[in-house]
PDB file of C-alpha atoms in Angstrom:
ATOM      1  CA  UNK A   1     112.062 116.712  67.508  1.00 59.00           C
ATOM      2  CA  UNK A   2     108.444 117.763  68.082  1.00 80.00           C
ATOM      3  CA  UNK A   3     107.407 120.542  70.445  1.00 93.00           C
ATOM      4  CA  UNK A   4     105.631 117.980  72.648  1.00 96.00           C
ATOM      5  CA  UNK A   5     108.788 115.872  72.966  1.00 96.00           C
ATOM      6  CA  UNK A   6     110.785 118.983  73.852  1.00 97.00           C
ATOM      7  CA  UNK A   7     108.142 119.931  76.420  1.00 98.00           C
ATOM      8  CA  UNK A   8     108.129 116.487  78.024  1.00 98.00           C
ATOM      9  CA  UNK A   9     111.916 116.244  78.145  1.00 98.00           C
ATOM     10  CA  UNK A  10     112.228 119.755  79.558  1.00 97.00           C
ATOM     11  CA  UNK A  11     110.103 118.761  82.560  1.00 98.00           C
ATOM     12  CA  UNK A  12     110.655 114.991  82.862  1.00 98.00           C
ATOM     13  CA  UNK A  13     114.236 114.596  81.672  1.00 98.00           C
ATOM     14  CA  UNK A  14     115.433 112.725  78.573  1.00 98.00           C
ATOM     15  CA  UNK A  15     113.479 109.793  77.183  1.00 98.00           C
ATOM     16  CA  UNK A  16     114.997 106.523  78.411  1.00 97.00           C
ATOM     17  CA  UNK A  17     113.004 104.019  76.357  1.00 94.00           C
ATOM     18  CA  UNK A  18     110.117 104.060  73.948  1.00 95.00           C
ATOM     19  CA  UNK A  19     107.430 101.808  72.507  1.00 95.00           C
ATOM     20  CA  UNK A  20     105.953 102.276  69.057  1.00 92.00           C
ATOM     21  CA  UNK A  21     104.269  98.883  68.553  1.00 89.00           C
ATOM     22  CA  UNK A  22     101.837  96.553  70.267  1.00 81.00           C
ATOM     23  CA  UNK A  23     103.120  93.292  71.772  1.00 77.00           C
ATOM     24  CA  UNK A  24     102.096  91.538  68.528  1.00 80.00           C
ATOM     25  CA  UNK A  25     104.224  93.959  66.502  1.00 83.00           C
ATOM     26  CA  UNK A  26     101.360  96.072  65.171  1.00 85.00           C
ATOM     27  CA  UNK A  27     102.458  99.664  64.628  1.00 92.00           C
ATOM     28  CA  UNK A  28     100.710 102.262  66.804  1.00 92.00           C
ATOM     29  CA  UNK A  29      99.709 105.765  65.632  1.00 95.00           C
ATOM     30  CA  UNK A  30     101.418 107.167  68.734  1.00 96.00           C
ATOM     31  CA  UNK A  31     104.275 106.142  71.027  1.00 97.00           C
ATOM     32  CA  UNK A  32     104.799 105.634  74.748  1.00 98.00           C
ATOM     33  CA  UNK A  33     107.990 106.934  76.355  1.00 98.00           C
ATOM     34  CA  UNK A  34     109.649 106.201  79.684  1.00 98.00           C
ATOM     35  CA  UNK A  35     111.476 108.891  81.670  1.00 98.00           C
ATOM     36  CA  UNK A  36     113.870 107.726  84.399  1.00 98.00           C
ATOM     37  CA  UNK A  37     115.348 111.116  85.348  1.00 97.00           C
ATOM     38  CA  UNK A  38     112.170 112.844  86.521  1.00 97.00           C
ATOM     39  CA  UNK A  39     113.019 115.725  88.901  1.00 96.00           C
ATOM     40  CA  UNK A  40     110.966 114.086  91.655  1.00 97.00           C
ATOM     41  CA  UNK A  41     112.929 111.880  94.029  1.00 96.00           C
ATOM     42  CA  UNK A  42     112.410 108.175  93.340  1.00 97.00           C
ATOM     43  CA  UNK A  43     109.832 108.609  90.563  1.00 98.00           C
ATOM     44  CA  UNK A  44     109.719 107.288  86.985  1.00 98.00           C
ATOM     45  CA  UNK A  45     107.247 108.624  84.414  1.00 99.00           C
ATOM     46  CA  UNK A  46     105.555 107.209  81.331  1.00 99.00           C
ATOM     47  CA  UNK A  47     103.792 109.333  78.736  1.00 99.00           C
ATOM     48  CA  UNK A  48     102.142 108.959  75.385  1.00 98.00           C
ATOM     49  CA  UNK A  49     103.946 110.867  72.632  1.00 98.00           C
ATOM     50  CA  UNK A  50     102.041 111.877  69.517  1.00 96.00           C
ATOM     51  CA  UNK A  51      98.618 110.972  70.883  1.00 97.00           C
ATOM     52  CA  UNK A  52      97.895 114.708  70.884  1.00 96.00           C
ATOM     53  CA  UNK A  53      97.922 114.730  67.080  1.00 95.00           C
ATOM     54  CA  UNK A  54      94.414 113.274  67.224  1.00 96.00           C
ATOM     55  CA  UNK A  55      91.730 115.750  68.374  1.00 96.00           C
ATOM     56  CA  UNK A  56      89.057 114.288  70.630  1.00 96.00           C
ATOM     57  CA  UNK A  57      85.558 115.550  71.414  1.00 94.00           C
ATOM     58  CA  UNK A  58      84.825 117.013  74.850  1.00 91.00           C
ATOM     59  CA  UNK A  59      81.416 115.843  76.054  1.00 88.00           C
ATOM     60  CA  UNK A  60      81.386 118.775  78.492  1.00 86.00           C
ATOM     61  CA  UNK A  61      82.069 121.718  76.175  1.00 85.00           C
ATOM     62  CA  UNK A  62      81.639 120.215  72.724  1.00 87.00           C
ATOM     63  CA  UNK A  63      85.077 121.493  71.752  1.00 89.00           C
ATOM     64  CA  UNK A  64      88.031 119.569  70.335  1.00 94.00           C
ATOM     65  CA  UNK A  65      90.773 118.616  72.768  1.00 94.00           C
ATOM     66  CA  UNK A  66      94.290 117.296  72.268  1.00 97.00           C
ATOM     67  CA  UNK A  67      95.775 115.163  75.031  1.00 98.00           C
ATOM     68  CA  UNK A  68      98.883 113.305  76.103  1.00 98.00           C
ATOM     69  CA  UNK A  69      98.466 110.749  78.902  1.00 98.00           C
ATOM     70  CA  UNK A  70     100.935 110.574  81.800  1.00 99.00           C
ATOM     71  CA  UNK A  71     101.599 108.029  84.537  1.00 99.00           C
ATOM     72  CA  UNK A  72     104.082 108.494  87.394  1.00 98.00           C
ATOM     73  CA  UNK A  73     105.264 105.557  89.500  1.00 98.00           C
ATOM     74  CA  UNK A  74     107.784 104.785  92.202  1.00 97.00           C
ATOM     75  CA  UNK A  75     111.111 103.846  90.627  1.00 97.00           C
ATOM     76  CA  UNK A  76     111.129 100.442  92.339  1.00 95.00           C
ATOM     77  CA  UNK A  77     107.726  99.671  90.740  1.00 95.00           C
ATOM     78  CA  UNK A  78     108.564 101.129  87.335  1.00 94.00           C
ATOM     79  CA  UNK A  79     108.970  97.863  85.406  1.00 94.00           C
ATOM     80  CA  UNK A  80     105.237  97.140  85.568  1.00 92.00           C
ATOM     81  CA  UNK A  81     102.858  97.025  82.584  1.00 94.00           C
ATOM     82  CA  UNK A  82     102.554 100.796  82.289  1.00 96.00           C
ATOM     83  CA  UNK A  83     103.339 101.105  78.552  1.00 95.00           C
ATOM     84  CA  UNK A  84     100.586  98.579  77.774  1.00 94.00           C
ATOM     85  CA  UNK A  85      98.148 100.362  80.099  1.00 96.00           C
ATOM     86  CA  UNK A  86      98.718 103.689  78.345  1.00 97.00           C
ATOM     87  CA  UNK A  87      98.505 102.015  74.937  1.00 95.00           C
ATOM     88  CA  UNK A  88      95.172 100.433  75.857  1.00 94.00           C
ATOM     89  CA  UNK A  89      93.738 103.622  77.314  1.00 96.00           C
ATOM     90  CA  UNK A  90      94.819 105.815  74.405  1.00 97.00           C
ATOM     91  CA  UNK A  91      93.489 103.231  71.966  1.00 95.00           C
ATOM     92  CA  UNK A  92      90.107 103.243  73.702  1.00 95.00           C
ATOM     93  CA  UNK A  93      89.913 107.029  73.524  1.00 97.00           C
ATOM     94  CA  UNK A  94      90.813 107.018  69.831  1.00 96.00           C
ATOM     95  CA  UNK A  95      88.121 104.417  69.163  1.00 95.00           C
ATOM     96  CA  UNK A  96      85.465 106.377  71.046  1.00 96.00           C
ATOM     97  CA  UNK A  97      86.546 109.789  69.770  1.00 97.00           C
ATOM     98  CA  UNK A  98      85.861 111.229  73.223  1.00 96.00           C
ATOM     99  CA  UNK A  99      88.370 113.073  75.382  1.00 95.00           C
ATOM    100  CA  UNK A 100      88.990 112.075  78.971  1.00 95.00           C
ATOM    101  CA  UNK A 101      88.127 114.949  81.308  1.00 94.00           C
ATOM    102  CA  UNK A 102      89.337 115.992  84.740  1.00 94.00           C
ATOM    103  CA  UNK A 103      87.710 113.760  87.333  1.00 95.00           C
ATOM    104  CA  UNK A 104      86.934 110.908  84.933  1.00 96.00           C
ATOM    105  CA  UNK A 105      87.637 107.390  86.205  1.00 96.00           C
ATOM    106  CA  UNK A 106      88.651 104.420  84.056  1.00 96.00           C
ATOM    107  CA  UNK A 107      87.946 101.124  85.820  1.00 92.00           C
ATOM    108  CA  UNK A 108      88.038  99.337  88.187  1.00 93.00           C
ATOM    109  CA  UNK A 109      89.414  96.490  86.091  1.00 92.00           C
ATOM    110  CA  UNK A 110      91.413  94.490  88.603  1.00 92.00           C
ATOM    111  CA  UNK A 111      94.903  95.250  89.944  1.00 94.00           C
ATOM    112  CA  UNK A 112      97.017  97.526  87.763  1.00 95.00           C
ATOM    113  CA  UNK A 113     100.101  95.649  88.975  1.00 94.00           C
ATOM    114  CA  UNK A 114     100.410  92.371  90.850  1.00 91.00           C
ATOM    115  CA  UNK A 115      99.681  92.643  94.570  1.00 93.00           C
ATOM    116  CA  UNK A 116      98.406  96.226  94.393  1.00 94.00           C
ATOM    117  CA  UNK A 117      95.011  97.521  95.516  1.00 94.00           C
ATOM    118  CA  UNK A 118      95.113 100.108  92.712  1.00 96.00           C
ATOM    119  CA  UNK A 119      92.463  99.029  90.199  1.00 95.00           C
ATOM    120  CA  UNK A 120      91.379 102.198  88.399  1.00 96.00           C
ATOM    121  CA  UNK A 121      92.817 105.388  86.924  1.00 98.00           C
ATOM    122  CA  UNK A 122      91.680 108.903  87.821  1.00 97.00           C
ATOM    123  CA  UNK A 123      92.232 111.782  85.377  1.00 97.00           C
ATOM    124  CA  UNK A 124      93.918 114.718  87.109  1.00 97.00           C
ATOM    125  CA  UNK A 125      96.117 117.713  86.514  1.00 96.00           C
ATOM    126  CA  UNK A 126      99.827 116.841  86.933  1.00 97.00           C
ATOM    127  CA  UNK A 127     100.124 118.777  90.196  1.00 96.00           C
ATOM    128  CA  UNK A 128     103.432 117.147  91.211  1.00 97.00           C
ATOM    129  CA  UNK A 129     105.111 119.171  88.454  1.00 97.00           C
ATOM    130  CA  UNK A 130     105.231 122.926  87.703  1.00 96.00           C
ATOM    131  CA  UNK A 131     101.985 124.500  86.483  1.00 96.00           C
ATOM    132  CA  UNK A 132     103.401 125.151  83.015  1.00 96.00           C
ATOM    133  CA  UNK A 133     103.886 121.410  82.469  1.00 97.00           C
ATOM    134  CA  UNK A 134     100.114 120.871  82.231  1.00 96.00           C
ATOM    135  CA  UNK A 135      99.916 122.361  78.721  1.00 96.00           C
ATOM    136  CA  UNK A 136     102.190 121.759  75.746  1.00 96.00           C
ATOM    137  CA  UNK A 137     101.878 123.280  72.274  1.00 94.00           C
ATOM    138  CA  UNK A 138     102.160 121.544  68.913  1.00 91.00           C
ATOM    139  CA  UNK A 139     101.622 123.325  65.588  1.00 87.00           C
ATOM    140  CA  UNK A 140     100.062 126.279  67.394  1.00 88.00           C
ATOM    141  CA  UNK A 141      97.498 124.183  69.277  1.00 92.00           C
ATOM    142  CA  UNK A 142      97.398 123.407  72.982  1.00 94.00           C
ATOM    143  CA  UNK A 143      97.899 119.830  74.176  1.00 96.00           C
ATOM    144  CA  UNK A 144      96.734 118.988  77.696  1.00 96.00           C
ATOM    145  CA  UNK A 145      98.910 116.654  79.779  1.00 98.00           C
ATOM    146  CA  UNK A 146      96.530 114.413  81.733  1.00 98.00           C
ATOM    147  CA  UNK A 147      97.909 112.595  84.776  1.00 98.00           C
ATOM    148  CA  UNK A 148      96.327 109.161  85.132  1.00 98.00           C
ATOM    149  CA  UNK A 149      96.447 108.600  88.888  1.00 98.00           C
ATOM    150  CA  UNK A 150      96.109 105.029  90.220  1.00 98.00           C
ATOM    151  CA  UNK A 151      93.224 104.651  92.683  1.00 98.00           C
ATOM    152  CA  UNK A 152      91.522 101.815  94.536  1.00 96.00           C
ATOM    153  CA  UNK A 153      88.116 100.329  93.788  1.00 94.00           C
ATOM    154  CA  UNK A 154      86.652 102.034  96.859  1.00 95.00           C
ATOM    155  CA  UNK A 155      88.099 105.371  95.783  1.00 96.00           C
ATOM    156  CA  UNK A 156      86.601 104.913  92.310  1.00 95.00           C
ATOM    157  CA  UNK A 157      83.184 104.325  93.867  1.00 93.00           C
ATOM    158  CA  UNK A 158      83.677 107.399  96.076  1.00 93.00           C
ATOM    159  CA  UNK A 159      84.265 109.519  92.961  1.00 94.00           C
ATOM    160  CA  UNK A 160      81.121 108.098  91.352  1.00 93.00           C
ATOM    161  CA  UNK A 161      79.035 108.735  94.484  1.00 92.00           C
ATOM    162  CA  UNK A 162      80.493 111.996  95.817  1.00 91.00           C
ATOM    163  CA  UNK A 163      81.990 113.594  92.710  1.00 92.00           C
ATOM    164  CA  UNK A 164      85.506 114.424  91.598  1.00 93.00           C
ATOM    165  CA  UNK A 165      85.678 117.691  93.530  1.00 93.00           C
ATOM    166  CA  UNK A 166      84.998 115.895  96.824  1.00 94.00           C
ATOM    167  CA  UNK A 167      87.682 113.344  95.970  1.00 95.00           C
ATOM    168  CA  UNK A 168      90.238 116.038  95.218  1.00 95.00           C
ATOM    169  CA  UNK A 169      89.358 117.702  98.540  1.00 96.00           C
ATOM    170  CA  UNK A 170      90.141 114.346 100.159  1.00 95.00           C
ATOM    171  CA  UNK A 171      93.467 114.198  98.324  1.00 96.00           C
ATOM    172  CA  UNK A 172      94.392 117.650  99.613  1.00 96.00           C
ATOM    173  CA  UNK A 173      93.360 116.732 103.160  1.00 96.00           C
ATOM    174  CA  UNK A 174      95.189 113.371 103.306  1.00 96.00           C
ATOM    175  CA  UNK A 175      98.072 114.158 100.907  1.00 97.00           C
ATOM    176  CA  UNK A 176      98.821 110.529  99.916  1.00 97.00           C
ATOM    177  CA  UNK A 177     101.824 109.571  97.778  1.00 98.00           C
ATOM    178  CA  UNK A 178      99.961 109.112  94.502  1.00 98.00           C
ATOM    179  CA  UNK A 179     102.906 107.510  92.708  1.00 98.00           C
ATOM    180  CA  UNK A 180     102.942 104.580  95.163  1.00 97.00           C
ATOM    181  CA  UNK A 181     100.918 101.594  93.977  1.00 97.00           C
ATOM    182  CA  UNK A 182     101.175 100.091  97.481  1.00 96.00           C
ATOM    183  CA  UNK A 183      99.599 103.034  99.306  1.00 97.00           C
ATOM    184  CA  UNK A 184      96.524 102.556 101.492  1.00 95.00           C
ATOM    185  CA  UNK A 185      93.069 103.492 100.242  1.00 96.00           C
ATOM    186  CA  UNK A 186      91.686 106.856 101.350  1.00 96.00           C
ATOM    187  CA  UNK A 187      88.219 105.294 101.533  1.00 93.00           C
ATOM    188  CA  UNK A 188      87.294 102.612 104.121  1.00 86.00           C
ATOM    189  CA  UNK A 189      87.665  99.084 102.728  1.00 77.00           C
ATOM    190  CA  UNK A 190      84.619  97.218 101.502  1.00 64.00           C
ATOM    191  CA  UNK A 191      82.673 100.194 100.209  1.00 56.00           C
ATOM    192  CA  UNK A 192      81.390  99.742  96.680  1.00 47.00           C
ATOM    193  CA  UNK A 193      82.673  96.235  96.018  1.00 51.00           C
ATOM    194  CA  UNK A 194      81.371  94.649  92.847  1.00 49.00           C
ATOM    195  CA  UNK A 195      81.254  97.853  90.778  1.00 51.00           C
ATOM    196  CA  UNK A 196      84.191  96.948  88.533  1.00 51.00           C
ATOM    197  CA  UNK A 197      84.137  96.856  84.748  1.00 55.00           C
ATOM    198  CA  UNK A 198      83.890  93.490  83.028  1.00 53.00           C
ATOM    199  CA  UNK A 199      87.467  93.545  81.727  1.00 52.00           C
ATOM    200  CA  UNK A 200      91.042  93.418  82.998  1.00 52.00           C
ATOM    201  CA  UNK A 201      94.246  95.390  82.532  1.00 44.00           C
ATOM    202  CA  UNK A 202      96.688  93.764  80.153  1.00 47.00           C
ATOM    203  CA  UNK A 203      99.637  91.811  81.597  1.00 43.00           C
ATOM    204  CA  UNK A 204     103.182  93.196  81.246  1.00 39.00           C
ATOM    205  CA  UNK A 205     104.763  93.242  77.815  1.00 32.00           C
ATOM    206  CA  UNK A 206     107.727  90.863  77.618  1.00 30.00           C
ATOM    207  CA  UNK A 207     109.961  93.049  75.464  1.00 26.00           C
ATOM    208  CA  UNK A 208     111.176  96.646  75.196  1.00 23.00           C
ATOM    209  CA  UNK A 209     110.214  98.639  72.128  1.00 28.00           C
ATOM    210  CA  UNK A 210     112.054 101.457  70.396  1.00 28.00           C
ATOM    211  CA  UNK A 211     111.029 104.999  69.590  1.00 30.00           C
TER     212      UNK A 211
END
């Protein structure tokens, strides 16, 4: 068992399921794991596992960074396309060679799950968990755990216009439930429509994979 797996299971509980292939059966260079016993009431987590083996370039500092990507969702919404979303996002980062940084936004690309206003992902520290969870260690190197927070199109535009620090101030002020894909937007509706990316999130995968 790797140090990263031990770290994730220590904070999120044991791995419940895992995916190691694409929907077409193509083997991935990393895995995605589901955690159903997260020590947060009513929350399920998904995380990449092994993505941190691939160093990425920080456009801010020029240094190499190792990352694992995390999503946390309400348990009653947990059967959505989250493994595919993390697979797509990690694959994009591997292709670009660039690390995702705090405050970065991916999207909007349409609803993350059916009927939800959440259309983008915001890169944040995993503040719902203890501080020590944010950094794992593998082979003597640090691996940052990046929480991909679902946000609305209007919130994504707010980040672009006002900056990530202003958005995080808004999160502290309003204290929304960031694991709820049915939450209301923190930004008035209608602001920034039409700024989405010309692509969509993948639909749910029809089958479970194995670690």
